[in-house]
Coordinates of N, CA and C in Angstrom, one line a residue:
X1 N 0.9 -1.2 -0.1 CA 0.0 0.0 -0.1 C 0.8 1.2 0.1
X2 N 0.5 2.2 -1.0 CA 1.0 3.4 -0.9 C 1.5 4.3 0.6
X3 N 2.4 4.4 0.8 CA 2.6 5.3 2.1 C 2.0 6.9 1.6
X4 N 1.0 7.4 2.7 CA 0.5 8.6 2.1 C 1.1 9.8 3.3
X5 N 1.4 10.9 2.7 CA 1.9 12.0 3.6 C 0.8 13.3 3.3
X6 N 0.7 13.6 4.4 CA -0.3 15.0 4.4 C 0.2 16.1 3.7
X7 N -0.8 16.6 2.9 CA -0.2 18.2 2.2 C 0.8 18.1 1.4
X8 N 1.1 16.7 0.7 CA 2.5 16.7 -0.3 C 1.7 16.4 -1.6
X9 N 2.1 17.1 -2.7 CA 1.6 16.8 -4.0 C 2.2 15.5 -4.6
X10 N 1.1 14.7 -5.0 CA 1.6 13.4 -5.7 C 1.6 13.4 -7.2
X11 N 2.5 12.5 -7.8 CA 1.9 12.2 -9.3 C 1.9 11.1 -9.8
X12 N 1.2 10.4 -10.6 CA 1.1 9.3 -11.1 C 1.3 9.3 -12.8
X13 N 2.5 8.5 -13.4 CA 2.5 8.8 -14.8 C 2.5 7.1 -15.5
X14 N 2.1 6.9 -16.5 CA 2.3 6.0 -17.3 C 3.8 5.4 -17.4
X15 N 3.9 4.0 -17.7 CA 5.0 3.7 -18.0 C 5.8 4.2 -18.9
X16 N 7.3 4.2 -18.9 CA 8.0 5.2 -20.1 C 7.6 4.7 -21.3
X17 N 7.4 3.5 -21.8 CA 7.1 2.8 -23.0 C 5.8 3.4 -23.6
X18 N 4.8 4.2 -22.8 CA 3.6 4.7 -23.2 C 3.6 6.4 -23.2
X19 N 3.3 6.9 -24.4 CA 3.7 8.1 -24.4 C 2.2 9.0 -23.9
X20 N 2.3 10.0 -22.8 CA 1.1 10.4 -22.2 C 0.2 10.9 -23.0
X21 N -1.4 10.8 -22.8 CA -2.3 11.0 -23.7 C -2.9 12.3 -23.1
X22 N -2.5 12.9 -22.0 CA -3.0 13.7 -21.3 C -3.0 13.8 -20.1
X23 N -3.1 15.0 -19.1 CA -3.1 15.2 -17.8 C -4.2 15.7 -17.0
X24 N -4.7 14.9 -15.9 CA -5.7 15.3 -15.0 C -5.1 15.9 -13.8
X25 N -5.2 17.2 -13.4 CA -4.9 17.7 -12.1 C -6.2 17.6 -11.1
X26 N -5.9 16.8 -10.0 CA -7.0 16.3 -9.0 C -6.9 17.4 -7.8
X27 N -8.1 17.8 -7.6 CA -7.8 18.6 -6.1 C -8.7 17.6 -5.0
X28 N -8.2 17.2 -3.9 CA -9.1 16.1 -2.9 C -9.9 17.2 -2.1
X29 N -10.8 16.6 -1.6 CA -12.2 17.3 -0.8 C -11.6 17.6 0.6
X30 N -12.7 17.6 1.8 CA -12.7 17.7 2.9 C -12.3 16.3 3.7
X31 N -11.1 16.6 4.4 CA -10.6 15.6 5.1 C -9.5 14.6 4.3
X32 N -9.3 14.9 3.1 CA -8.9 14.1 2.2 C -7.5 14.6 1.8
X33 N -6.6 13.8 1.2 CA -5.2 14.5 0.8 C -4.6 13.6 -0.5
X34 N -3.8 14.1 -1.1 CA -3.3 13.4 -2.4 C -3.6 11.9 -2.6
X35 N -2.8 11.6 -1.3 CA -2.5 10.1 -1.2 C -3.7 9.2 -1.3
X36 N -5.0 9.7 -0.8 CA -6.1 8.7 -1.2 C -6.4 8.4 -2.3
X37 N -5.9 9.1 -3.4 CA -6.5 8.9 -5.0 C -5.2 8.4 -5.4
X38 N -4.5 7.3 -4.7 CA -3.5 6.4 -5.3 C -3.9 5.6 -6.2
X39 N -5.1 4.8 -5.9 CA -5.7 3.6 -6.6 C -6.3 4.5 -7.9
X40 N -7.2 5.6 -8.0 CA -7.5 6.1 -9.0 C -6.6 6.4 -10.2
X41 N -5.2 7.3 -9.6 CA -4.1 7.6 -10.3 C -3.3 6.7 -11.0
X42 N -3.3 5.2 -10.1 CA -2.7 4.3 -11.1 C -3.4 3.8 -12.4
X43 N -4.9 3.8 -11.8 CA -5.8 3.4 -13.1 C -5.6 4.3 -14.2
X44 N -5.7 5.6 -14.3 CA -5.7 6.4 -15.3 C -4.1 6.5 -15.7
X45 N -3.1 6.2 -15.0 CA -1.7 6.2 -15.5 C -1.8 5.0 -16.3
X46 N -2.3 3.7 -16.0 CA -2.4 2.6 -16.8 C -3.0 2.9 -18.3
X47 N -4.0 3.6 -18.4 CA -4.5 4.0 -19.5 C -3.9 5.0 -20.2
X48 N -2.6 5.6 -19.9 CA -1.9 6.5 -20.4 C -1.9 7.9 -20.1
X49 N -2.6 8.5 -19.2 CA -2.7 9.5 -18.5 C -2.2 9.7 -17.3
X50 N -1.6 11.1 -17.2 CA -0.7 11.5 -16.0 C -1.7 12.0 -14.9
X51 N -1.6 11.7 -13.9 CA -2.5 12.3 -12.8 C -1.7 12.9 -11.6
X52 N -1.9 14.1 -11.6 CA -1.2 14.9 -10.5 C -2.2 15.5 -9.6
X53 N -1.7 15.2 -8.5 CA -2.8 15.8 -7.1 C -1.9 16.9 -6.3
X54 N -2.3 18.1 -6.5 CA -1.5 19.2 -5.8 C -2.0 19.1 -4.6
X55 N -1.2 19.7 -3.5 CA -1.4 19.9 -2.3 C -2.6 20.7 -1.8
X56 N -2.7 21.6 -3.0 CA -3.9 22.6 -2.3 C -4.2 23.3 -3.9
X57 N -5.5 24.2 -4.0 CA -5.5 25.1 -5.5 C -4.4 26.3 -5.7
X58 N -3.6 26.3 -4.7 CA -2.8 27.8 -5.3 C -2.0 26.9 -6.4
X59 N -1.7 28.1 -7.2 CA -0.8 28.0 -8.5 C -1.2 27.0 -9.4
X60 N -2.6 27.1 -9.7 CA -3.1 26.0 -10.6 C -2.8 26.4 -12.2
X61 N -2.8 28.1 -12.1 CA -2.7 28.2 -13.9 C -1.2 27.8 -14.1
X62 N -0.3 27.9 -13.2 CA 1.0 27.5 -13.7 C 1.0 26.1 -13.6
X63 N 0.5 25.3 -13.1 CA 0.5 24.0 -13.2 C -0.3 23.6 -14.5
X64 N -1.4 24.2 -14.8 CA -2.1 23.9 -16.0 C -1.2 24.3 -17.2
X65 N -0.5 25.2 -17.1 CA 0.5 25.8 -18.2 C 1.6 24.8 -18.3
X66 N 2.1 24.4 -17.4 CA 3.3 23.3 -17.3 C 3.0 22.0 -17.9
X67 N 1.7 21.5 -17.5 CA 1.1 20.2 -17.9 C 0.9 20.5 -19.4
X68 N 0.5 21.6 -19.7 CA -0.1 21.6 -21.4 C 1.2 21.6 -22.1
X69 N 2.3 21.9 -21.8 CA 3.8 21.8 -22.3 C 4.2 20.6 -22.8
X70 N 3.8 19.6 -21.6 CA 4.2 18.1 -21.9 C 3.3 17.3 -22.3
X71 N 1.7 17.2 -21.8 CA 0.8 16.3 -22.3 C -0.8 17.1 -22.0
X72 N -1.0 17.8 -23.3 CA -2.6 18.0 -23.4 C -3.3 17.1 -24.0
X73 N -4.6 16.8 -23.7 CA -5.1 18.2 -23.1 C -5.0 18.2 -21.6
X74 N -5.4 19.3 -20.9 CA -5.3 19.3 -19.6 C -6.6 19.4 -18.8
X75 N -7.0 18.3 -17.8 CA -8.2 18.5 -17.3 C -8.0 19.1 -15.7
X76 N -8.8 19.9 -15.3 CA -8.7 20.3 -13.9 C -10.1 19.5 -13.3
X77 N -9.6 18.8 -12.2 CA -10.9 17.7 -11.7 C -10.6 18.1 -10.0
X78 N -11.8 17.7 -9.5 CA -12.1 17.9 -8.0 C -12.9 17.0 -7.5
X79 N -12.9 16.8 -6.0 CA -13.8 15.9 -5.4 C -14.4 16.6 -4.6
X80 N -15.6 17.1 -3.9 CA -16.4 17.6 -3.1 C -15.8 18.8 -3.2
X81 N -15.2 19.7 -2.0 CA -14.7 21.1 -2.1 C -13.7 21.2 -2.9
X82 N -13.0 20.1 -3.3 CA -12.0 20.4 -4.5 C -12.8 20.5 -5.7
X83 N -13.9 19.9 -5.9 CA -14.7 20.1 -7.2 C -15.3 21.7 -7.2
X84 N -15.5 22.1 -6.2 CA -15.9 23.6 -6.0 C -14.7 24.5 -6.4
X85 N -13.5 24.2 -5.8 CA -12.2 24.8 -6.1 C -12.0 24.9 -7.7
X86 N -12.1 23.6 -8.3 CA -11.9 23.4 -9.6 C -12.8 24.4 -10.6
X87 N -14.0 24.3 -10.0 CA -14.8 25.0 -10.9 C -14.8 26.7 -10.6
X88 N -14.6 27.1 -9.5 CA -14.0 28.5 -9.2 C -12.8 29.2 -9.8
X89 N -11.9 28.0 -10.0 CA -10.6 28.6 -10.4 C -10.4 28.3 -12.2
X90 N -11.6 27.7 -12.5 CA -11.4 27.4 -13.9 C -10.9 28.5 -14.9
X91 N -11.6 29.7 -14.6 CA -11.4 30.9 -15.8 C -10.0 31.2 -15.8
X92 N -9.2 31.3 -14.4 CA -8.0 31.7 -14.2 C -7.0 30.8 -14.7
X93 N -7.3 29.6 -14.2 CA -6.3 28.3 -14.5 C -6.4 28.0 -16.0
X94 N -7.4 28.2 -17.0 CA -7.5 28.0 -18.2 C -7.1 26.4 -18.6
X95 N -7.8 25.4 -17.9 CA -7.8 24.1 -18.1 C -8.7 23.9 -19.6
X96 N -8.3 22.6 -20.4 CA -9.1 22.3 -21.3 C -10.5 21.8 -21.2
X97 N -10.8 21.2 -19.8 CA -12.0 20.6 -19.5 C -12.3 20.5 -18.0
X98 N -13.4 20.2 -17.3 CA -13.4 20.1 -16.1 C -14.1 18.9 -15.9
X99 N -13.6 18.1 -14.8 CA -13.9 17.0 -14.1 C -14.6 17.3 -12.7
X100 N -15.6 17.4 -12.6 CA -16.3 17.7 -11.0 C -17.0 16.5 -10.5
X101 N -16.6 16.2 -9.5 CA -17.1 14.7 -8.5 C -17.8 15.1 -7.3
X102 N -18.8 14.5 -7.2 CA -19.4 14.9 -5.6 C -19.5 16.1 -5.3
X103 N -20.0 17.0 -6.0 CA -20.3 18.6 -5.8 C -21.0 18.5 -4.5
X104 N -20.5 19.5 -3.0 CA -21.1 19.0 -1.9 C -22.5 20.1 -1.9
X105 N -23.2 19.8 -0.7 CA -24.2 20.1 -0.4 C -24.0 21.1 1.1
X106 N -25.1 21.2 1.6 CA -25.1 21.7 3.1 C -24.3 20.9 4.0
X107 N -23.7 21.2 5.2 CA -22.8 20.5 6.1 C -24.0 19.5 6.9
X108 N -23.6 18.2 7.3 CA -24.3 17.4 7.9 C -23.6 16.7 9.2
X109 N -24.4 15.8 9.7 CA -23.8 15.1 10.6 C -24.1 13.5 10.7
X110 N -23.1 12.8 10.4 CA -23.4 11.1 10.6 C -22.7 10.5 11.6
X111 N -23.3 9.5 11.8 CA -22.5 8.5 12.8 C -21.3 7.9 12.4
X112 N -21.5 7.5 11.2 CA -20.1 6.6 10.5 C -20.1 7.5 9.2
X113 N -18.8 8.3 9.2 CA -18.4 9.1 8.2 C -18.0 8.4 6.7
X114 N -17.5 7.3 7.2 CA -16.6 6.1 6.1 C -18.0 5.7 5.5
X115 N -19.1 5.4 6.2 CA -20.3 4.9 5.5 C -20.9 5.5 4.6
X116 N -20.9 6.9 4.6 CA -21.4 7.7 3.5 C -20.5 8.2 2.5
X117 N -19.1 7.8 2.8 CA -18.3 8.2 1.7 C -18.0 7.0 0.8
X118 N -18.1 5.7 1.2 CA -17.8 4.9 0.3 C -18.2 3.4 0.7
X119 N -18.7 2.6 -0.3 CA -19.0 1.1 0.1 C -17.8 0.2 -0.2
X120 N -16.8 0.7 -0.6 CA -15.7 -0.2 -0.8 C -15.0 -0.5 0.4
X121 N -15.1 -1.9 0.7 CA -14.3 -2.3 1.9 C -12.8 -1.9 2.0
X122 N -12.2 -2.0 0.8 CA -10.8 -1.8 0.7 C -10.5 -0.1 1.1
X123 N -11.2 0.6 0.4 CA -11.0 2.3 0.8 C -11.3 2.5 2.1
X124 N -12.4 1.9 2.3 CA -12.9 2.2 4.2 C -11.8 1.8 5.0
X125 N -11.0 0.6 4.6 CA -9.9 0.3 5.5 C -9.0 1.3 5.4
X126 N -8.5 1.7 4.2 CA -7.4 2.5 4.3 C -7.6 3.7 4.9
X127 N -8.8 4.3 4.7 CA -9.3 5.7 5.5 C -8.9 5.2 6.8
X128 N -9.5 4.2 7.3 CA -9.6 3.9 9.0 C -8.2 3.9 9.4
X129 N -7.1 3.6 8.6 CA -6.1 3.2 8.9 C -5.0 4.5 8.9
X130 N -5.2 5.5 7.9 CA -4.8 6.6 7.4 C -4.5 7.8 8.3
X131 N -3.5 8.0 9.2 CA -3.2 8.7 10.1 C -3.3 10.4 9.4
X132 N -3.2 10.5 8.1 CA -3.4 11.7 7.4 C -4.9 12.1 7.0
X133 N -5.8 11.1 7.1 CA -7.1 11.4 6.6 C -7.6 12.1 8.0
X134 N -8.4 13.0 7.9 CA -9.1 14.1 8.8 C -10.5 13.7 9.1
X135 N -10.8 12.7 9.5 CA -12.1 12.2 10.0 C -12.9 13.4 10.4
X136 N -14.3 13.6 10.2 CA -15.0 14.6 10.7 C -14.9 15.7 9.9
X137 N -14.0 16.1 8.9 CA -14.2 17.4 8.3 C -15.3 17.3 7.2
X138 N -15.7 16.0 6.8 CA -17.0 16.2 5.9 C -18.2 16.5 6.5
X139 N -18.4 16.7 7.9 CA -19.5 17.4 8.4 C -19.2 18.9 8.4
X140 N -18.1 19.5 8.0 CA -17.7 21.0 8.2 C -18.5 21.6 7.1
X141 N -18.9 22.7 7.3 CA -19.8 23.6 6.3 C -18.7 24.0 5.1
X142 N -19.1 24.1 4.1 CA -18.2 24.5 3.1 C -18.1 26.0 2.9
X143 N -16.8 26.5 3.0 CA -16.4 27.8 3.0 C -17.5 28.6 2.2
X144 N -18.4 29.5 2.9 CA -18.8 30.5 2.0 C -18.6 31.1 1.0
X145 N -17.0 31.7 0.8 CA -16.1 32.4 -0.4 C -16.1 31.3 -1.4
X146 N -15.8 30.1 -1.1 CA -15.5 29.2 -2.1 C -17.0 28.9 -2.7
X147 N -17.8 28.4 -2.1 CA -19.2 28.2 -2.6 C -19.9 29.4 -3.5
X148 N -19.5 30.6 -3.0 CA -20.0 31.6 -3.7 C -19.1 31.8 -5.3
X149 N -18.0 31.7 -5.1 CA -17.1 31.9 -6.4 C -17.5 30.5 -7.2
X150 N -17.8 29.5 -7.0 CA -18.2 28.2 -7.6 C -19.5 28.5 -8.3
X151 N -20.3 29.2 -7.3 CA -21.8 29.3 -7.9 C -21.7 30.4 -9.0
X152 N -20.7 31.6 -8.9 CA -20.6 32.4 -9.9 C -19.9 32.0 -11.4
X153 N -19.3 30.8 -11.2 CA -18.3 30.4 -12.3 C -19.4 30.0 -13.6
X154 N -18.8 30.3 -14.6 CA -19.7 30.0 -15.8 C -18.5 29.6 -17.0
X155 N -18.0 28.4 -16.6 CA -17.0 27.9 -17.5 C -17.5 27.4 -18.8
X156 N -16.9 27.7 -20.2 CA -17.5 27.4 -21.4 C -16.4 25.9 -21.8
X157 N -15.7 25.4 -21.1 CA -14.9 24.5 -21.6 C -15.8 22.9 -21.2
X158 N -15.5 22.0 -21.8 CA -16.4 20.7 -21.6 C -16.2 20.3 -20.3
X159 N -17.4 19.7 -19.3 CA -17.6 19.5 -18.1 C -18.3 17.8 -18.0
X160 N -17.4 17.3 -17.3 CA -18.1 15.9 -16.9 C -18.4 16.1 -15.3
X161 N -19.5 15.7 -14.8 CA -19.8 15.8 -13.8 C -20.2 14.1 -13.4
X162 N -19.9 13.8 -12.3 CA -19.7 12.8 -11.6 C -20.4 12.7 -10.4
X163 N -21.9 11.8 -9.9 CA -22.2 12.0 -8.7 C -22.8 11.0 -8.4
X164 N -22.9 10.3 -7.2 CA -23.7 9.3 -6.5 C -25.1 9.5 -6.3
X165 N -25.7 8.5 -7.0 CA -27.2 8.7 -7.1 C -27.7 8.6 -5.6
X166 N -27.3 8.0 -4.8 CA -27.4 7.6 -3.5 C -26.5 8.4 -2.3
X167 N -26.0 9.6 -2.8 CA -25.3 10.3 -2.1 C -25.8 10.9 -1.0
X168 N -25.4 10.5 0.3 CA -26.1 11.1 1.5 C -25.4 12.6 1.8
X169 N -24.4 12.8 1.4 CA -23.9 13.9 1.8 C -24.4 14.9 0.9
X170 N -24.5 14.8 -0.2 CA -25.1 15.8 -1.1 C -26.0 15.2 -2.1
X171 N -27.0 15.6 -2.1 CA -28.2 14.8 -3.1 C -27.8 15.1 -4.5
X172 N -28.0 14.4 -5.3 CA -27.8 14.5 -6.8 C -28.6 15.5 -7.4
X173 N -29.8 16.3 -6.9 CA -30.3 17.3 -7.4 C -29.1 18.7 -7.6
X174 N -28.4 18.7 -6.6 CA -27.6 19.8 -6.6 C -26.7 19.5 -8.2
X175 N -26.4 18.5 -8.3 CA -25.4 18.1 -9.5 C -26.3 18.3 -10.9
X176 N -27.5 18.0 -10.7 CA -28.4 18.2 -11.9 C -28.7 19.7 -12.4
X177 N -28.8 20.5 -11.1 CA -29.1 21.8 -11.2 C -27.6 22.5 -11.9
X178 N -26.6 22.2 -11.5 CA -25.4 22.6 -12.0 C -25.0 22.2 -13.4
X179 N -25.3 20.8 -13.8 CA -25.4 20.6 -15.1 C -26.0 21.3 -15.9
X180 N -27.4 21.8 -15.7 CA -28.2 22.4 -16.2 C -27.7 23.8 -16.7
X181 N -27.1 24.4 -15.6 CA -26.5 25.9 -16.2 C -25.3 25.9 -16.9
X182 N -24.6 24.9 -16.9 CA -23.4 24.6 -17.6 C -23.5 24.4 -18.8
X183 N -23.1 25.1 -20.2 CA -23.5 24.8 -21.4 C -22.4 23.4 -21.7
X184 N -23.1 22.4 -22.4 CA -22.5 21.4 -22.8 C -22.0 20.3 -21.9
X185 N -22.5 20.7 -20.4 CA -22.0 19.7 -19.6 C -22.9 18.3 -19.7
X186 N -22.0 17.2 -18.8 CA -22.4 15.8 -19.0 C -22.4 15.6 -17.8
X187 N -23.4 14.9 -17.4 CA -23.9 14.4 -16.1 C -24.0 13.1 -15.9
X188 N -23.3 12.2 -15.1 CA -23.3 10.9 -14.9 C -23.8 10.4 -13.6
X189 N -24.6 9.7 -13.1 CA -25.0 9.4 -11.9 C -24.6 8.0 -11.7
X190 N -24.3 7.7 -10.8 CA -23.4 6.4 -10.5 C -24.5 5.7 -9.6
X191 N -25.1 4.6 -10.1 CA -26.2 3.6 -9.4 C -25.6 3.3 -8.0
X192 N -26.5 3.7 -7.1 CA -26.4 3.3 -5.7 C -24.9 3.9 -5.2
X193 N -24.4 4.9 -6.0 CA -23.0 5.5 -5.4 C -23.2 6.6 -4.3
X194 N -22.1 6.4 -3.6 CA -21.9 7.4 -2.3 C -21.5 8.3 -2.4
X195 N -20.7 9.4 -1.6 CA -20.2 10.4 -1.9 C -19.1 10.5 -2.7
X196 N -17.9 9.7 -2.4 CA -16.7 9.3 -3.0 C -16.5 8.6 -4.2
X197 N -17.3 9.2 -5.0 CA -17.3 8.1 -6.3 C -16.0 7.7 -7.0
X198 N -15.0 8.1 -6.9 CA -13.9 7.8 -7.3 C -13.3 6.9 -6.7
X199 N -13.7 6.7 -5.4 CA -13.1 5.6 -4.7 C -14.3 4.7 -4.1
X200 N -15.3 4.7 -4.5 CA -16.6 4.0 -4.3 C -16.3 2.6 -4.8
X201 N -17.5 1.7 -4.4 CA -17.5 0.4 -4.8 C -17.2 0.0 -6.4
X202 N -18.0 1.0 -7.3 CA -17.9 1.0 -8.8 C -16.7 1.4 -9.4
X203 N -15.4 1.8 -8.5 CA -14.5 2.5 -9.0 C -13.7 2.3 -10.6
X204 N -14.0 1.1 -10.6 CA -13.2 0.5 -11.9 C -14.3 1.1 -13.0
X205 N -15.7 1.2 -13.2 CA -16.6 1.4 -13.8 C -16.4 2.9 -14.0
X206 N -16.5 3.6 -12.9 CA -16.2 5.0 -13.0 C -15.0 5.6 -13.6
X207 N -13.8 4.9 -13.4 CA -12.6 5.1 -14.0 C -12.7 5.0 -15.3
X208 N -13.3 3.6 -16.0 CA -13.5 3.4 -17.2 C -14.5 4.6 -18.1
X209 N -15.3 5.3 -17.3 CA -16.2 6.3 -17.9 C -15.3 7.3 -18.2
X210 N -14.3 7.8 -17.0 CA -13.7 9.0 -17.1 C -12.9 8.8 -18.5
X211 N -12.0 7.7 -18.6 CA -11.4 7.6 -19.7 C -12.1 7.8 -21.2
X212 N -13.2 6.9 -21.2 CA -14.1 7.1 -22.5 C -14.1 8.6 -22.7
X213 N -14.2 9.4 -21.5 CA -14.5 10.8 -21.8 C -13.3 11.5 -22.3
X214 N -12.1 11.2 -21.6 CA -10.8 11.8 -22.0 C -10.5 11.8 -23.4
X215 N -10.9 10.1 -24.0 CA -10.5 9.8 -25.4 C -11.3 10.6 -26.3
X216 N -12.4 11.0 -25.9 CA -13.3 11.8 -26.6 C -12.6 13.2 -26.7
X217 N -12.4 13.8 -25.5 CA -11.6 15.2 -25.6 C -10.4 15.3 -26.2
X218 N -9.6 14.4 -26.3 CA -8.5 14.6 -27.4 C -8.8 14.8 -28.6
X219 N -10.0 14.4 -29.2 CA -10.5 14.6 -30.5 C -11.1 16.0 -30.7
X220 N -11.3 16.6 -29.6 CA -11.7 18.2 -29.8 C -12.9 18.3 -28.6
X221 N -13.0 19.6 -28.5 CA -13.8 20.4 -27.2 C -15.4 20.1 -27.5
X222 N -15.4 19.6 -28.8 CA -17.0 19.0 -29.1 C -17.3 17.7 -28.6
X223 N -16.0 17.0 -28.1 CA -16.2 15.6 -27.7 C -17.1 14.8 -28.7
X224 N -16.5 14.6 -30.0 CA -17.3 13.5 -30.8 C -17.1 12.2 -30.4
X225 N -18.3 11.5 -30.7 CA -18.5 9.9 -30.1 C -17.4 9.0 -30.8
X226 N -16.7 8.2 -29.7 CA -15.9 7.3 -30.3 C -16.7 6.1 -30.7
X227 N -17.8 5.7 -30.1 CA -18.5 4.6 -30.1 C -20.0 4.8 -30.4
X228 N -20.6 4.0 -31.4 CA -21.8 4.1 -31.7 C -22.7 2.8 -31.2
X229 N -23.7 2.8 -30.4 CA -24.3 1.6 -30.0 C -25.5 1.4 -30.9
X230 N -25.6 0.2 -31.4 CA -26.8 -0.2 -32.4 C -27.7 -1.0 -31.7
X231 N -29.0 -1.2 -31.5 CA -29.7 -2.0 -31.5 C -29.8 -3.3 -31.8
X232 N -30.0 -4.4 -31.4 CA -29.8 -5.7 -31.6 C -30.7 -5.9 -33.3
X233 N -32.0 -5.2 -33.1 CA -32.6 -5.3 -34.2 C -32.2 -4.6 -35.3
X234 N -31.4 -4.1 -35.3 CA -30.8 -3.4 -36.5 C -29.5 -3.9 -36.9
X235 N -29.1 -5.0 -36.4 CA -27.8 -5.5 -36.7 C -27.9 -6.0 -38.4
X236 N -29.0 -6.4 -38.5 CA -28.8 -7.0 -40.1 C -29.1 -5.7 -41.1
X237 N -29.2 -4.5 -40.7 CA -29.5 -3.4 -41.5 C -28.3 -2.6 -42.0
X238 N -28.1 -2.4 -43.1 CA -27.0 -1.5 -43.6 C -27.4 -0.1 -44.0
X239 N -26.6 0.8 -43.6 CA -26.8 1.9 -44.0 C -27.0 2.5 -45.5

């Protein structure tokens, strides 16, 4: 298991034989640190993408510019309050797209924070044993200035919103409302998903969906389709 250090930036890269296909800059949320996304980072790196998790939202414009010189496109991503920070900083940072996960709602109070974060037993165990994980932070209110900045943001780049359909921390209606006001945004609800969908039980499926979106992004900001599903009844029909 990867040793995690609080407030330390981490990066996961493809093996040297693979030319990187793009970069994802990922901002953690409340109570988290870059190390909790090691599994997600390794998965995307396996598919050819560099994943960099900064220690905080400071200096994002410089990180985006540096990443674009090496591995475009550059996606600014975040989970929970990290998603709000990515949204709020998008215009200044200038990414090619946004990946927003688990947009938070109002603060709550839960008897078992791990149970509302993830249904994955592996990730629950890692969080329970991680001294850098700040249990209880998820119940803290989102900073008012951050919420206001995110609410005022109007990015024009492609946006993929991922949200747990059963998220007890932030109901999916908030993600639906955000998707409705962002032009060209795609909203994906994870069936029975909880708050930390990148580290929830269906994390492989979620990562695969992100890779599909990244591959479309590489073709252009209009996200042209790569696959066309044809109903079985039409298999014998030729255009």
